[in-house]
Coordinates of C-alpha atoms and ligand atoms in Angstrom, one line a residue:
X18 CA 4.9 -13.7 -24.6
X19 CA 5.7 -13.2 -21.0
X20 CA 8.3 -10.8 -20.5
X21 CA 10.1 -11.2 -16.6
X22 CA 10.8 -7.6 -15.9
X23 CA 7.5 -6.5 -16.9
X24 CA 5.5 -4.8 -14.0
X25 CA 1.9 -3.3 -13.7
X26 CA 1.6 -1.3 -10.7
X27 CA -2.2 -0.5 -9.3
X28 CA -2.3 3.1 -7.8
X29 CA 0.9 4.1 -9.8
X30 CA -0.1 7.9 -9.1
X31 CA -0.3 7.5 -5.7
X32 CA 2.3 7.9 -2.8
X33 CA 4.1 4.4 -2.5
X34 CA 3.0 3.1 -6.6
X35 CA 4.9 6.4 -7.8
X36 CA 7.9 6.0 -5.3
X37 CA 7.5 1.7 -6.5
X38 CA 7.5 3.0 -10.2
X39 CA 10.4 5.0 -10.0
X40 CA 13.1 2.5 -8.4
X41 CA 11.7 -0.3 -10.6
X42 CA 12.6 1.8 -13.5
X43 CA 15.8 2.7 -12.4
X44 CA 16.7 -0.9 -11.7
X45 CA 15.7 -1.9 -15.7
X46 CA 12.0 -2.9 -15.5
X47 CA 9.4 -2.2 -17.7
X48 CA 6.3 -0.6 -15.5
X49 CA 3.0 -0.3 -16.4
X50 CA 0.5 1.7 -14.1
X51 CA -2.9 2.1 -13.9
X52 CA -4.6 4.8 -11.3
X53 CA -7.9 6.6 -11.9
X54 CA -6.7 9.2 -10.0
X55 CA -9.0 9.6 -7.2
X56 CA -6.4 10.1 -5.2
X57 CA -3.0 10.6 -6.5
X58 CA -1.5 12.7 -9.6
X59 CA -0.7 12.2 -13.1
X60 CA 2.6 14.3 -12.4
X61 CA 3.4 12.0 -9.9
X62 CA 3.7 9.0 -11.8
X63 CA 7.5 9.2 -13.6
X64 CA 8.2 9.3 -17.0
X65 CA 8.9 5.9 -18.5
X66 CA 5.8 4.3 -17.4
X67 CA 3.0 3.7 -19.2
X68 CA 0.1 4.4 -18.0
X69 CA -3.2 3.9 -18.3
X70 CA -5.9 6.3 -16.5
X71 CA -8.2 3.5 -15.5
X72 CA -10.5 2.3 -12.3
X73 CA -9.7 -1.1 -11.1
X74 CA -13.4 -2.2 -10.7
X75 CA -13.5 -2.4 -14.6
X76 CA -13.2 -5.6 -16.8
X77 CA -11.4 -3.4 -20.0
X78 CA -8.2 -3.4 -17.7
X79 CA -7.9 -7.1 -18.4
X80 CA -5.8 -6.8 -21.5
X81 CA -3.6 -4.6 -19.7
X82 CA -2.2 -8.0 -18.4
X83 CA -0.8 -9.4 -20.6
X84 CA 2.6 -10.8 -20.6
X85 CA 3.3 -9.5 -17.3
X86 CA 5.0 -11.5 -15.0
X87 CA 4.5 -9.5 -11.8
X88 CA 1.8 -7.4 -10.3
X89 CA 1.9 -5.0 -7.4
X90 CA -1.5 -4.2 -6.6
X91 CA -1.7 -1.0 -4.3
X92 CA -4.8 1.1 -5.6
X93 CA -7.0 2.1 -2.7
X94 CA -10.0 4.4 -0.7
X95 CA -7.1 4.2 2.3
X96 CA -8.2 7.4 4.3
X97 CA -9.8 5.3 7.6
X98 CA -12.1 8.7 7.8
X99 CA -13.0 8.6 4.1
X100 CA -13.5 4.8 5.1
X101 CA -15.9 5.4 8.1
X102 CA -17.7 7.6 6.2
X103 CA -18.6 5.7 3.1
X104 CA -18.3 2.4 3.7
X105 CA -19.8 1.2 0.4
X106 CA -17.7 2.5 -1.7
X107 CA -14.9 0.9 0.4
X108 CA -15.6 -2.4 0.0
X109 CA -16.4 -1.7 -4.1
X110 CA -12.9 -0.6 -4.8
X111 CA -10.9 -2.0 -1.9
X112 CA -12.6 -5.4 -2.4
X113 CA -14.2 -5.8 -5.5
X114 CA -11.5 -3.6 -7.3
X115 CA -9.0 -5.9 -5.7
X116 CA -10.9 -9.4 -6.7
X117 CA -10.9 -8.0 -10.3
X118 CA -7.5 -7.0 -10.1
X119 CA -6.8 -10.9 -8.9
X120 CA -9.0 -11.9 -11.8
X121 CA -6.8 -10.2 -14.5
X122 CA -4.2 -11.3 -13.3
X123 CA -5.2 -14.8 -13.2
X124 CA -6.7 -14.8 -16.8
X125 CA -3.4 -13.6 -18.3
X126 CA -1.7 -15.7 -16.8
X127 CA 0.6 -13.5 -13.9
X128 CA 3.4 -14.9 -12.2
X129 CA 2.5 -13.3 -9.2
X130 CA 0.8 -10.6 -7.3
X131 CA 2.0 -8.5 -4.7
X132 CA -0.6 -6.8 -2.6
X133 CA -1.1 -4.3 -0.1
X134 CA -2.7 -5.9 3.0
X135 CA -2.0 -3.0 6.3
X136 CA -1.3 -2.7 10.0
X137 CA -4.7 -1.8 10.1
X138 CA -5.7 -5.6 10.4
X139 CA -4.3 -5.1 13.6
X140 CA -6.1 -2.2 15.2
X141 CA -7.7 -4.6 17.9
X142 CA -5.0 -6.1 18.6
X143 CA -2.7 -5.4 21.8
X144 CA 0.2 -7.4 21.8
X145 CA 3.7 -5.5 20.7
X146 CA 5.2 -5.6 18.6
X147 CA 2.7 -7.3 16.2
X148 CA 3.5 -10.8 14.8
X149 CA 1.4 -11.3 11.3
X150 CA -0.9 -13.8 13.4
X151 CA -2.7 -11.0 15.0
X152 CA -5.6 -10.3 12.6
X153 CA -7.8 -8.2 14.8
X154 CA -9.8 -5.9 12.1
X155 CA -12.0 -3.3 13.5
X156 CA -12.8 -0.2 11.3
X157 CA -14.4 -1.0 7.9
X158 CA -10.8 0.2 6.2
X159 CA -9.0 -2.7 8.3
X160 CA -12.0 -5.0 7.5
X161 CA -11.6 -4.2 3.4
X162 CA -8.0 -5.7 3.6
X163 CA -9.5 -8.5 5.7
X164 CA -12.0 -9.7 2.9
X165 CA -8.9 -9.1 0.1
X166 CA -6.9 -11.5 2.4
X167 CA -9.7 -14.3 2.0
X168 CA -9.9 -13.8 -1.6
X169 CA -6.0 -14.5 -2.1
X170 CA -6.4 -17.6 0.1
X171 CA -9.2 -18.3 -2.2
X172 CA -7.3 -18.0 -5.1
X173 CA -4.1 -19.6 -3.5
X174 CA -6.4 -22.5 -3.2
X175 CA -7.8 -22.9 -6.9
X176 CA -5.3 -21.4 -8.6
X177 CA -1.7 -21.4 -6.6
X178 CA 1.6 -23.8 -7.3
X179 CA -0.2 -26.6 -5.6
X180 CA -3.9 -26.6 -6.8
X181 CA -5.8 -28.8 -9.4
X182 CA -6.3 -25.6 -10.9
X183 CA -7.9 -27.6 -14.3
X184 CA -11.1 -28.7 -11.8
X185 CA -11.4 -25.4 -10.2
X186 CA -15.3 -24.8 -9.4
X187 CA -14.4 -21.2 -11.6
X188 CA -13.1 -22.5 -14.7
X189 CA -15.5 -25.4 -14.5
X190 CA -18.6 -23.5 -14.2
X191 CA -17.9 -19.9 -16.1
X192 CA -21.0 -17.8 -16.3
X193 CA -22.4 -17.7 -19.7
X194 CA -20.6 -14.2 -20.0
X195 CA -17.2 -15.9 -19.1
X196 CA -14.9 -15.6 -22.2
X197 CA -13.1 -19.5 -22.2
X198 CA -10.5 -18.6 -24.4
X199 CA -8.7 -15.7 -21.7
X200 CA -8.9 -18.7 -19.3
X201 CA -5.1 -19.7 -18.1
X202 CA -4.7 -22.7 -16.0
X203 CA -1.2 -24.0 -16.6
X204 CA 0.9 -21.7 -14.7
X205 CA 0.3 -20.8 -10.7
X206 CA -0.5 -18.1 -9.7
X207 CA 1.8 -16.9 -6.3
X208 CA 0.6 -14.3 -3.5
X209 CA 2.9 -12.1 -1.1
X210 CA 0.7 -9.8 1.0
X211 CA 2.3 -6.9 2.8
X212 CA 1.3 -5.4 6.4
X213 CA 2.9 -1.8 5.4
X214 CA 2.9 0.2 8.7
X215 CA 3.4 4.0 8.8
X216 CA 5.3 4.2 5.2
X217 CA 6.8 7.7 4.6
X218 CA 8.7 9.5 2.5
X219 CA 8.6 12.1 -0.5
X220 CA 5.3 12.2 -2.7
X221 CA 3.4 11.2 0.2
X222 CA -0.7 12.2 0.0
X223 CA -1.1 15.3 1.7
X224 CA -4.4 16.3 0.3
X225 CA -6.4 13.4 1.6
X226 CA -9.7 14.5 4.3
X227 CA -7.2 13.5 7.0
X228 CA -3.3 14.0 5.9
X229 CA -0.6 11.6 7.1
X230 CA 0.6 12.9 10.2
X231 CA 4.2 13.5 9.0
X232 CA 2.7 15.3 6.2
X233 CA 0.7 17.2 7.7
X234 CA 2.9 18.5 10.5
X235 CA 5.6 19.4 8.0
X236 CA 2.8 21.6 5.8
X237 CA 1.3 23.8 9.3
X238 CA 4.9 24.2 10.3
X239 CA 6.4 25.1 7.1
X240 CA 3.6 27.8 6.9
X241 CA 3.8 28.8 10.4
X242 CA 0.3 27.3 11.4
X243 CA -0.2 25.0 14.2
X244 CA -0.4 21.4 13.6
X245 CA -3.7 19.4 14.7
X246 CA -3.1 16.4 17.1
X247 CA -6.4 14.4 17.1
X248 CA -6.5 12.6 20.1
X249 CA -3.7 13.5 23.3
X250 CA -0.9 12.8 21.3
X251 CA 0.2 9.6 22.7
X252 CA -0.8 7.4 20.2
X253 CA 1.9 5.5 18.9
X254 CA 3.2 4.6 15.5
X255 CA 5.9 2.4 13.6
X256 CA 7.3 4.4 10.6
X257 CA 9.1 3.2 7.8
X258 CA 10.6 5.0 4.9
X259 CA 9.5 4.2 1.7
X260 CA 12.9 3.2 0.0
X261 CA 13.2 0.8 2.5
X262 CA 9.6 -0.5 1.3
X263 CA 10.7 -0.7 -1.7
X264 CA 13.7 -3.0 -0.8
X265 CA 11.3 -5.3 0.1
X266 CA 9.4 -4.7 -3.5
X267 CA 12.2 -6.0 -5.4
X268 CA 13.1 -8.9 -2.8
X269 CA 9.3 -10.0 -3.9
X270 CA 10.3 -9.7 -7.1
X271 CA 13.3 -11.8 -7.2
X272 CA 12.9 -14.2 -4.2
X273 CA 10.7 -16.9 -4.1
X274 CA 10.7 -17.4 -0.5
X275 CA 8.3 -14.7 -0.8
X276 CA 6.0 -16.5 -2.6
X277 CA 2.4 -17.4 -0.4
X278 CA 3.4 -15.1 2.3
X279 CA 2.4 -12.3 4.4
X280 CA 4.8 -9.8 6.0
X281 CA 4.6 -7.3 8.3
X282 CA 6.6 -4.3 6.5
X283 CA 7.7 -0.9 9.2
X284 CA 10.7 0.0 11.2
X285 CA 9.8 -2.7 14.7
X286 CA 10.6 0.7 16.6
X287 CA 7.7 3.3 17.4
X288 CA 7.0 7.2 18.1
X289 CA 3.9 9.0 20.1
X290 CA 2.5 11.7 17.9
X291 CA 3.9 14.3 20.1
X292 CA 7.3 12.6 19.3
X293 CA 7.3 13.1 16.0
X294 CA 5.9 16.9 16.2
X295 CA 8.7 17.6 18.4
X296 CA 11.3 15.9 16.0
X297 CA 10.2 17.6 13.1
X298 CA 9.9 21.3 14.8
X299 CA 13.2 20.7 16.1
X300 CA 14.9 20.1 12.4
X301 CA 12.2 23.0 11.4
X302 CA 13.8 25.1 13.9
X303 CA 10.1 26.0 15.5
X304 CA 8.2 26.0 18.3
X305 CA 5.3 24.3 18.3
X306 CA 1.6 25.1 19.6
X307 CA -0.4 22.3 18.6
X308 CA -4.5 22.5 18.6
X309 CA -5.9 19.3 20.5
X310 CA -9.2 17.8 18.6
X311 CA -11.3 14.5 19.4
X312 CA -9.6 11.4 18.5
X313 CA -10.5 10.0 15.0
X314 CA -12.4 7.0 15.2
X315 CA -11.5 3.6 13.6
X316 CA -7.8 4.5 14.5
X317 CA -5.4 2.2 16.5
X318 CA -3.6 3.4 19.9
X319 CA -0.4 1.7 18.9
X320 CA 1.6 0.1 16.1
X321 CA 4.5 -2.0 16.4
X322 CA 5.8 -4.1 14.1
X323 CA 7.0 -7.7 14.3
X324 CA 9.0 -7.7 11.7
X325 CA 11.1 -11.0 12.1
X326 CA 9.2 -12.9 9.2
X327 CA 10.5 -9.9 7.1
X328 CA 14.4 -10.1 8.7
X329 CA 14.9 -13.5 8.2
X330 CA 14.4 -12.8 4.2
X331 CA 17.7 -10.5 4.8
X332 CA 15.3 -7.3 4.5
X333 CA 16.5 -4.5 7.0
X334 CA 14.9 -0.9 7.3
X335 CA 17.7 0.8 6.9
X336 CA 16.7 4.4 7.1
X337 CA 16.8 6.3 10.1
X338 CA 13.9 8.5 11.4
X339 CA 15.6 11.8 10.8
X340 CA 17.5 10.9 7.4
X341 CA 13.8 10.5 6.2
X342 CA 12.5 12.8 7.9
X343 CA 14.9 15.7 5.8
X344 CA 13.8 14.0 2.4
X345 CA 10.0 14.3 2.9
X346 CA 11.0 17.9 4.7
X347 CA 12.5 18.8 1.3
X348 CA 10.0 17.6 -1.0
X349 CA 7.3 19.1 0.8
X350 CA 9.2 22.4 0.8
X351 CA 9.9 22.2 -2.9
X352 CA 5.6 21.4 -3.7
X353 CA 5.2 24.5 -1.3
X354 CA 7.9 26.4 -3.9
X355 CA 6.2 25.4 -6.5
X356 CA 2.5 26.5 -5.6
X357 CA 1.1 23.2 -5.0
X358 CA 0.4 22.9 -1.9
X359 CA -1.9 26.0 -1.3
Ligands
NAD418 N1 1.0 4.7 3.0 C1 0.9 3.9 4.0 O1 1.4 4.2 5.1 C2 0.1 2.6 4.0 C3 -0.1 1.8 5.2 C4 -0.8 0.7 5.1 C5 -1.4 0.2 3.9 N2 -1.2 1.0 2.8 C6 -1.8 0.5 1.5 O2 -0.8 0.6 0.5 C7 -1.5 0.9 -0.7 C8 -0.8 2.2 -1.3 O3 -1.0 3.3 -0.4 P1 -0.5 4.8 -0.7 O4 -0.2 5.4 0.6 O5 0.4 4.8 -1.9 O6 -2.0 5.4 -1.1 P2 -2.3 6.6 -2.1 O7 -3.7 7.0 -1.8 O8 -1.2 7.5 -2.2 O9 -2.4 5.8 -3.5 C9 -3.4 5.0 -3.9 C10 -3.7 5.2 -5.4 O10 -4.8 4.4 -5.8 C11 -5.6 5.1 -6.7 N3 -6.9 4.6 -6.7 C12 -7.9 4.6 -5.7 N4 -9.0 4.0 -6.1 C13 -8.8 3.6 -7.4 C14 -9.6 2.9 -8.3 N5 -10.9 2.6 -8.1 N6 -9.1 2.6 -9.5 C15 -7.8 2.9 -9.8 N7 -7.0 3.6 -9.0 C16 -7.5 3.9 -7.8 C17 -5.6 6.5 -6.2 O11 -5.9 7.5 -7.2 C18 -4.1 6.6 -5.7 O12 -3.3 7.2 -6.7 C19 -2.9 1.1 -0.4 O13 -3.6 -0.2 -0.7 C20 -3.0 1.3 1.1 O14 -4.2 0.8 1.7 C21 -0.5 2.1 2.8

């Protein structure tokens, strides 16, 4: 029995799934999460969902499914160094983990899945801001998001409000390992993909190879190191808070007009590097000294978001730069306090 405020959330321990988790439950939905924790933390993930310590490449997270009507799949490898240097294991969790994650969700019978696509599909790209047309993948990152992209249209195609999903080549011809019975072909299955940008905000990664920029200025400053700027510092990016991301979350839930889309998700207004240092040392009330290293490769100049296909849903990023900029100062301040961040 499908229950409509049910929610699994991929990469619930992690930065935006925890942040996700947390205003879902607040606004009355039930949350599952699954995370293998790679990446993110078992603390992070709030109390109320349940969760399930699990990798997404596995076929026992397929029960897991049931009777949920919506499915925000954000588990990742999303450090574009960690990327570069492994690019194996990037496509076997960002695009098998993800095609298995699609295939759960399909055998159980999901309403719809709503997935995490990124600027990065963009990084070739140099028209500003960014419309969603301008799929310009480079680094093997980027190009992971690019092969989950053609596996929703793929399953759009057999499987989405308008397919003969009863002759799909799939269910036609299972393999002789394909269980029939978990096999659901009556309801569609719907898509929204989302372009985040720079997302932000409290319980952001900070112990990743390379940290988050914000993250990683507010840590060196906070403990009176200098900050690293790879590159001259004029690179360019379009931030957006993560509450505002999650405004968005909840309009996928709830409006249909979502349904088969992509959107480009950040703020349409960018900051260099050396912007943001200076804004944060400024509100940190410090001076700042910055060591200059080599640029990191696979990383775009600029990003700008085009985010009219996102406005005319009635979606507006709402928070400004510095409001958000105090709320990931605090929590970051507070993990320090508390002897997590060494
Ligand atoms: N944060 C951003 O600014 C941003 C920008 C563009 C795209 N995205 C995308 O949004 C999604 C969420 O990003 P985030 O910043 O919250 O990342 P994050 O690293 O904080 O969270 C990802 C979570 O996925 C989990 N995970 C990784 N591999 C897994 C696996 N094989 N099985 C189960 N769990 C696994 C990690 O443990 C982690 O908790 C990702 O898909 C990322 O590519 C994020």
């Amino acid at each position: 029995m499908k229950d409509s405020r049910k929610v699994l959330i991929t990469g619930v321990a992690g930065f935006i799934g925890s942040n996700l988790a947390s205003r879902l439950l607040a606004e009355g939905y039930g949350v599952l999460g699954i995370d293998n924790l790679a990446y993110g933390l078992r603390e992070n993930v709030p109390d109320g969902v349940e969760f399930h310590r699990v990798d997404i490449r596995y076929k026992e997270i397929y029960s897991l499914f049931e009777g949920v009507n919506t499915v925000f799949h954000l588990a990742a490898k999303n450090c574009i160094a960690d990327c570069q240097a492994d690019p194996v294991e990037t496509a076997e969790i960002n695009v098998a983990g993800t095609v298995n994650i699609f295939e759960a969700a399909r055998r159980a019978g999901v309403r719809k899945i709503v997935y995490a696509e990124s600027s990065a599909l963009y990084e070739g790209s140099d028209i500003y801001p960014t419309p969603e047309s301008e799929v310009r993948p480079e680094s093997f990152y980027a190009v992971s998001k690019l092969a989950s992209m053609y596996f929703a249209e793929a399953y759009k195609r057999y499987f989405g409000s308008s397919s003969p999903r009863h002759s799909s080549p799939i269910t036609d011809h299972p393999s002789p390992t394909t269980d029939h019975s978990s096999l659901v072909t009556n309801h569609p299955l719907h898509f929204t993909a989302l372009r985040y940008f720079c997302v932000y905000g409290p319980v952001q990664d900070y112990r990743r190879t390379i940290h988050p920029v914000m993250s990683a200025f507010i840590i060196k400053l906070l403990k009176g190191e200098q900050p690293t700027i790879y590159g001259t510092g004029e690179k360019r990016r379009d931030f957006v808070y993560v509450d505002d991301v999650n405004d968005f979350h909840l309009l996928c839930i709830k409006d249909d007009r979502t349904n088969g889309k992509t959107f480009n998700i950040g703020s349409g207004i960018s900051y260099s590097v050396k912007e943001i240092l200076g804004m944060i040392a400024r509100m940190l009330a410090v001076t700042p000294n910055p060591v200059y290293k080599d640029d990191l490769p696979g990383e775009a100049q600029v990003t700008l978001a085009d985010i009219t296909q996102a406005r005319a849903l009635g979606w507006e990023p709402k928070t400004p730069l510095e409001s958000g900029l105090e709320k990931a100062i605090e929590y970051i301040r507070e993990e320090m306090a508390a002897g997590r961040i060494p």
